[in-house]
Amino acid sequence: MSDVKCERRGAALWIIIDREERRNALNEDVAHGIADSIRLAQADRSIRAVVLTGAGDRVFCAGGDVKPDADGNPFDVDPAQPRNPIVELFKEMERCDVPIVARINGHAFGGGFGLVCACDMAVAAEEARLGTPEARIGLFPMMILPYMLRVVPRRALLEMCVTGEPWTADEAKALGIVNHVAPAAELDEKLDWFLERFVHNSPTAVRLGKHALHAVQDMTLPQSLDFAQSFLAQMARTQDAREGFRAFNERRRPDWPAR
């Protein structure tokens, strides 16, 4: 039985970590399962969003499975093997050209918080807690540090890492880590509302826009300005842009070309 479920729901592909009895903890199989599901989303051009969540209503993902009987512990890194499955998963998430939304149905700790930061956006249940408790067991959240630094303000991040104390969902929202917070009973309603705001927009604009955002964040300001002006001209020549201009002038909803 797979530890990761993949379900099509409307325009979104849901990826569910299905290890509720292990607090949806990460191991090698889970990392490969999520990565494989993301590749499915990439191959199906009718998919406009990916939703990543955990089974049940208590835990999104408790991080790496470090229990003594754990299989595929992501911290058991073979020095002769340069490809850690968690790192490869993060790279696959980075390559995904449709938005990945974290549905934070419960607590997200350690590597689970890293998954939240690697997603493009997030909607959380107000009961959820988010944090990195690694310092309490003699570790530091090294593999998720690059993504946390892109999402979390530096001083708040260092405080969380050295204290191991979690944030509430509302605190995470105030820091810009979470887009929206809702009571657990209303989480899916809020998620559906959020998805509806962008899944019907131009798929080309969203895909190319996400690519551009990732590219620009690693450039200097002069480089990013040069990239932006050339990339905008490229986008203006797409079929979606031409249809969008026509629809705007004709005062109707765009009919995006099939892909």
Short mmCIF file of C-alpha atoms in Angstrom, two decimals:
data_model
loop_
_atom_site.label_atom_id
_atom_site.label_comp_id
_atom_site.label_asym_id
_atom_site.label_seq_id
_atom_site.Cartn_x
_atom_site.Cartn_y
_atom_site.Cartn_z
CA MET A 1 0.00 0.00 0.00
CA SER A 2 1.39 3.39 -1.00
CA ASP A 3 2.18 5.98 1.65
CA VAL A 4 1.12 8.72 -0.79
CA LYS A 5 -2.29 9.04 -2.42
CA CYS A 6 -2.92 11.03 -5.57
CA GLU A 7 -6.44 12.24 -6.45
CA ARG A 8 -7.85 14.51 -9.15
CA ARG A 9 -10.35 17.01 -7.72
CA GLY A 10 -11.61 19.48 -10.30
CA ALA A 11 -8.72 21.45 -11.74
CA ALA A 12 -6.38 20.42 -8.91
CA LEU A 13 -4.31 17.31 -8.25
CA TRP A 14 -4.34 16.43 -4.56
CA ILE A 15 -1.27 14.72 -3.09
CA ILE A 16 -1.96 13.21 0.34
CA ILE A 17 0.70 11.85 2.70
CA ASP A 18 -1.13 8.78 3.97
CA ARG A 19 0.77 7.77 7.11
CA GLU A 20 -1.59 8.99 9.80
CA GLU A 21 -0.39 6.33 12.23
CA ARG A 22 3.15 7.77 11.89
CA ARG A 23 1.96 11.40 12.02
CA ASN A 24 2.44 11.59 8.23
CA ALA A 25 6.20 11.56 8.76
CA LEU A 26 8.60 11.72 5.83
CA ASN A 27 10.64 8.78 4.67
CA GLU A 28 12.18 7.76 1.36
CA ASP A 29 8.97 6.25 -0.01
CA VAL A 30 6.95 9.35 0.85
CA ALA A 31 9.52 11.62 -0.81
CA HIS A 32 9.49 9.51 -3.97
CA GLY A 33 5.67 9.31 -3.92
CA ILE A 34 5.22 13.08 -3.71
CA ALA A 35 7.83 13.65 -6.43
CA ASP A 36 6.18 11.11 -8.74
CA SER A 37 2.79 12.74 -8.19
CA ILE A 38 4.19 16.17 -9.02
CA ARG A 39 5.55 14.75 -12.26
CA LEU A 40 2.02 13.51 -13.07
CA ALA A 41 0.73 17.04 -12.58
CA GLN A 42 3.41 18.34 -14.91
CA ALA A 43 2.43 15.87 -17.62
CA ASP A 44 -1.30 16.71 -17.53
CA ARG A 45 -1.78 20.20 -18.94
CA SER A 46 -5.38 20.34 -17.71
CA ILE A 47 -4.18 20.46 -14.10
CA ARG A 48 -4.00 24.05 -12.84
CA ALA A 49 -2.87 23.49 -9.25
CA VAL A 50 -1.37 20.91 -6.91
CA VAL A 51 -2.63 20.56 -3.33
CA LEU A 52 -0.25 18.92 -0.84
CA THR A 53 -1.71 17.75 2.48
CA GLY A 54 -1.64 15.04 5.12
CA ALA A 55 -4.16 12.35 6.02
CA GLY A 56 -6.48 12.95 8.94
CA ASP A 57 -7.11 16.19 10.75
CA ARG A 58 -4.30 16.41 13.30
CA VAL A 59 -0.96 16.48 11.46
CA PHE A 60 0.11 17.83 8.07
CA CYS A 61 3.57 16.29 8.40
CA ALA A 62 5.63 15.72 11.55
CA GLY A 63 8.95 15.87 9.67
CA GLY A 64 11.45 13.06 9.14
CA ASP A 65 10.53 9.66 10.57
CA VAL A 66 13.19 9.22 13.26
CA LYS A 67 11.56 6.44 15.27
CA PRO A 68 13.84 3.39 15.86
CA ASP A 69 11.70 1.16 13.64
CA ALA A 70 11.38 3.68 10.82
CA ASP A 71 11.95 2.54 7.24
CA GLY A 72 13.71 4.89 4.83
CA ASN A 73 14.77 7.41 7.48
CA PRO A 74 15.78 10.52 5.49
CA PHE A 75 18.50 11.34 8.03
CA ASP A 76 20.39 8.10 7.30
CA VAL A 77 22.36 9.60 4.45
CA ASP A 78 24.82 7.35 2.68
CA PRO A 79 27.95 9.47 2.04
CA ALA A 80 28.49 7.51 -1.17
CA GLN A 81 25.00 8.49 -2.40
CA PRO A 82 24.83 12.19 -3.36
CA ARG A 83 21.06 12.24 -3.98
CA ASN A 84 19.12 12.51 -0.76
CA PRO A 85 15.42 11.77 -1.48
CA ILE A 86 14.21 14.85 0.42
CA VAL A 87 16.56 17.14 -1.49
CA GLU A 88 15.46 15.55 -4.77
CA LEU A 89 11.82 16.12 -3.76
CA PHE A 90 12.47 19.80 -3.14
CA LYS A 91 14.12 20.09 -6.55
CA GLU A 92 11.06 18.48 -8.16
CA MET A 93 8.80 20.96 -6.37
CA GLU A 94 10.98 23.78 -7.68
CA ARG A 95 10.66 22.48 -11.25
CA CYS A 96 6.86 22.20 -11.06
CA ASP A 97 5.33 24.94 -13.21
CA VAL A 98 1.86 24.93 -11.66
CA PRO A 99 1.24 26.42 -8.21
CA ILE A 100 1.64 24.02 -5.29
CA VAL A 101 -0.63 24.88 -2.36
CA ALA A 102 -0.03 23.43 1.09
CA ARG A 103 -3.29 22.44 2.78
CA ILE A 104 -2.06 22.54 6.37
CA ASN A 105 -4.66 20.35 8.04
CA GLY A 106 -2.63 20.01 11.25
CA HIS A 107 0.81 20.45 12.75
CA ALA A 108 3.79 20.92 10.41
CA PHE A 109 7.11 20.33 12.12
CA GLY A 110 10.70 19.96 10.89
CA GLY A 111 10.70 18.58 7.37
CA GLY A 112 6.93 19.08 7.30
CA PHE A 113 7.48 22.79 7.82
CA GLY A 114 10.09 22.59 5.07
CA LEU A 115 7.43 21.21 2.73
CA VAL A 116 5.19 24.17 3.61
CA CYS A 117 8.01 26.58 2.74
CA ALA A 118 8.76 24.73 -0.52
CA CYS A 119 5.13 25.07 -1.60
CA ASP A 120 4.16 28.24 -3.42
CA MET A 121 1.23 29.14 -1.16
CA ALA A 122 -0.50 27.79 1.92
CA VAL A 123 -3.90 27.60 3.60
CA ALA A 124 -3.91 26.47 7.24
CA ALA A 125 -6.34 25.26 9.85
CA GLU A 126 -6.23 27.70 12.76
CA GLU A 127 -5.44 24.84 15.16
CA ALA A 128 -2.22 23.97 13.29
CA ARG A 129 1.20 24.66 14.73
CA LEU A 130 4.31 25.17 12.59
CA GLY A 131 7.92 24.94 13.66
CA THR A 132 11.35 23.34 13.70
CA PRO A 133 12.06 21.44 16.94
CA GLU A 134 15.33 19.90 15.71
CA ALA A 135 17.55 21.77 18.21
CA ARG A 136 15.78 19.89 21.01
CA ILE A 137 17.14 16.57 19.72
CA GLY A 138 20.63 17.77 18.82
CA LEU A 139 20.06 18.72 15.18
CA PHE A 140 19.51 21.85 13.11
CA PRO A 141 17.03 22.00 10.17
CA MET A 142 19.76 21.98 7.54
CA MET A 143 18.00 20.48 4.51
CA ILE A 144 15.02 22.82 4.78
CA LEU A 145 17.08 25.90 5.62
CA PRO A 146 17.34 27.17 2.01
CA TYR A 147 13.56 27.23 1.62
CA MET A 148 12.90 28.64 5.07
CA LEU A 149 15.27 31.53 4.34
CA ARG A 150 13.22 32.38 1.25
CA VAL A 151 9.92 32.47 3.13
CA VAL A 152 10.57 33.34 6.78
CA PRO A 153 12.05 36.66 8.03
CA ARG A 154 15.62 35.93 9.12
CA ARG A 155 15.41 36.93 12.78
CA ALA A 156 12.11 35.17 13.32
CA LEU A 157 13.58 32.10 11.63
CA LEU A 158 16.66 32.01 13.84
CA GLU A 159 14.54 32.41 16.97
CA MET A 160 12.33 29.51 15.93
CA CYS A 161 15.30 27.29 15.05
CA VAL A 162 17.24 27.86 18.28
CA THR A 163 14.24 27.73 20.64
CA GLY A 164 12.35 24.95 18.89
CA GLU A 165 9.12 26.73 19.80
CA PRO A 166 6.29 26.50 17.21
CA TRP A 167 4.11 29.27 15.83
CA THR A 168 0.35 29.26 15.65
CA ALA A 169 -1.26 29.43 12.23
CA ASP A 170 -2.19 33.07 12.85
CA GLU A 171 1.40 33.91 13.80
CA ALA A 172 2.62 32.19 10.61
CA LYS A 173 0.12 34.23 8.60
CA ALA A 174 1.36 37.46 10.20
CA LEU A 175 4.90 36.53 9.09
CA GLY A 176 3.73 35.88 5.52
CA ILE A 177 4.33 32.12 5.66
CA VAL A 178 0.65 31.24 5.34
CA ASN A 179 -1.77 32.97 2.94
CA HIS A 180 -5.03 32.16 4.70
CA VAL A 181 -6.23 30.64 7.98
CA ALA A 182 -9.62 29.05 8.69
CA PRO A 183 -11.23 26.92 11.39
CA ALA A 184 -10.61 23.22 10.73
CA ALA A 185 -14.26 22.65 9.79
CA GLU A 186 -14.00 25.39 7.15
CA LEU A 187 -10.52 24.58 5.82
CA ASP A 188 -11.66 22.96 2.57
CA GLU A 189 -14.19 25.72 1.92
CA LYS A 190 -11.42 28.29 2.29
CA LEU A 191 -9.10 26.19 0.10
CA ASP A 192 -11.73 25.89 -2.66
CA TRP A 193 -12.31 29.64 -2.52
CA PHE A 194 -8.58 30.23 -2.81
CA LEU A 195 -8.10 27.84 -5.75
CA GLU A 196 -11.08 29.33 -7.62
CA ARG A 197 -9.33 32.70 -7.60
CA PHE A 198 -6.58 31.51 -9.97
CA VAL A 199 -7.30 28.12 -11.59
CA HIS A 200 -9.46 29.78 -14.27
CA ASN A 201 -6.86 32.39 -15.18
CA SER A 202 -4.51 31.94 -18.11
CA PRO A 203 -2.62 28.66 -17.59
CA THR A 204 0.24 29.96 -19.71
CA ALA A 205 0.54 33.16 -17.70
CA VAL A 206 0.52 31.25 -14.42
CA ARG A 207 3.08 28.67 -15.56
CA LEU A 208 5.44 31.19 -17.15
CA GLY A 209 4.91 33.61 -14.29
CA LYS A 210 5.94 31.02 -11.71
CA HIS A 211 9.02 30.22 -13.79
CA ALA A 212 9.88 33.92 -13.95
CA LEU A 213 9.42 34.44 -10.22
CA HIS A 214 11.82 31.60 -9.43
CA ALA A 215 14.35 32.90 -11.95
CA VAL A 216 14.24 36.53 -10.81
CA GLN A 217 14.68 35.80 -7.10
CA ASP A 218 18.24 34.58 -7.72
CA MET A 219 19.26 37.53 -9.95
CA THR A 220 20.79 40.89 -9.22
CA LEU A 221 18.49 43.90 -9.75
CA PRO A 222 20.01 44.84 -13.16
CA GLN A 223 19.80 41.21 -14.30
CA SER A 224 16.19 40.91 -13.17
CA LEU A 225 15.16 44.09 -15.02
CA ASP A 226 16.76 42.87 -18.26
CA PHE A 227 15.13 39.47 -17.84
CA ALA A 228 11.71 41.01 -17.10
CA GLN A 229 11.56 43.19 -20.20
CA SER A 230 12.55 40.38 -22.56
CA PHE A 231 10.34 37.79 -20.88
CA LEU A 232 7.30 40.09 -20.95
CA ALA A 233 7.73 40.55 -24.70
CA GLN A 234 7.92 36.77 -25.07
CA MET A 235 4.73 36.28 -23.01
CA ALA A 236 2.85 38.89 -25.05
CA ARG A 237 3.25 36.70 -28.14
CA THR A 238 1.62 33.61 -26.58
CA GLN A 239 -1.81 32.37 -27.67
CA ASP A 240 -3.17 33.04 -24.17
CA ALA A 241 -2.06 36.67 -24.28
CA ARG A 242 -3.64 37.21 -27.69
CA GLU A 243 -6.91 35.64 -26.50
CA GLY A 244 -6.76 37.68 -23.29
CA PHE A 245 -6.39 40.94 -25.21
CA ARG A 246 -9.28 40.04 -27.54
CA ALA A 247 -11.53 39.08 -24.63
CA PHE A 248 -10.72 42.31 -22.79
CA ASN A 249 -11.58 44.45 -25.81
CA GLU A 250 -14.73 42.43 -26.53
CA ARG A 251 -15.75 42.56 -22.84
CA ARG A 252 -16.10 38.80 -22.41
CA ARG A 253 -14.45 36.01 -20.45
CA PRO A 254 -11.36 34.56 -22.16
CA ASP A 255 -11.58 31.13 -23.75
CA TRP A 256 -8.07 29.88 -23.17
CA PRO A 257 -6.64 27.69 -25.96
CA ALA A 258 -6.47 23.98 -25.12
CA ARG A 259 -3.06 22.54 -24.36
#
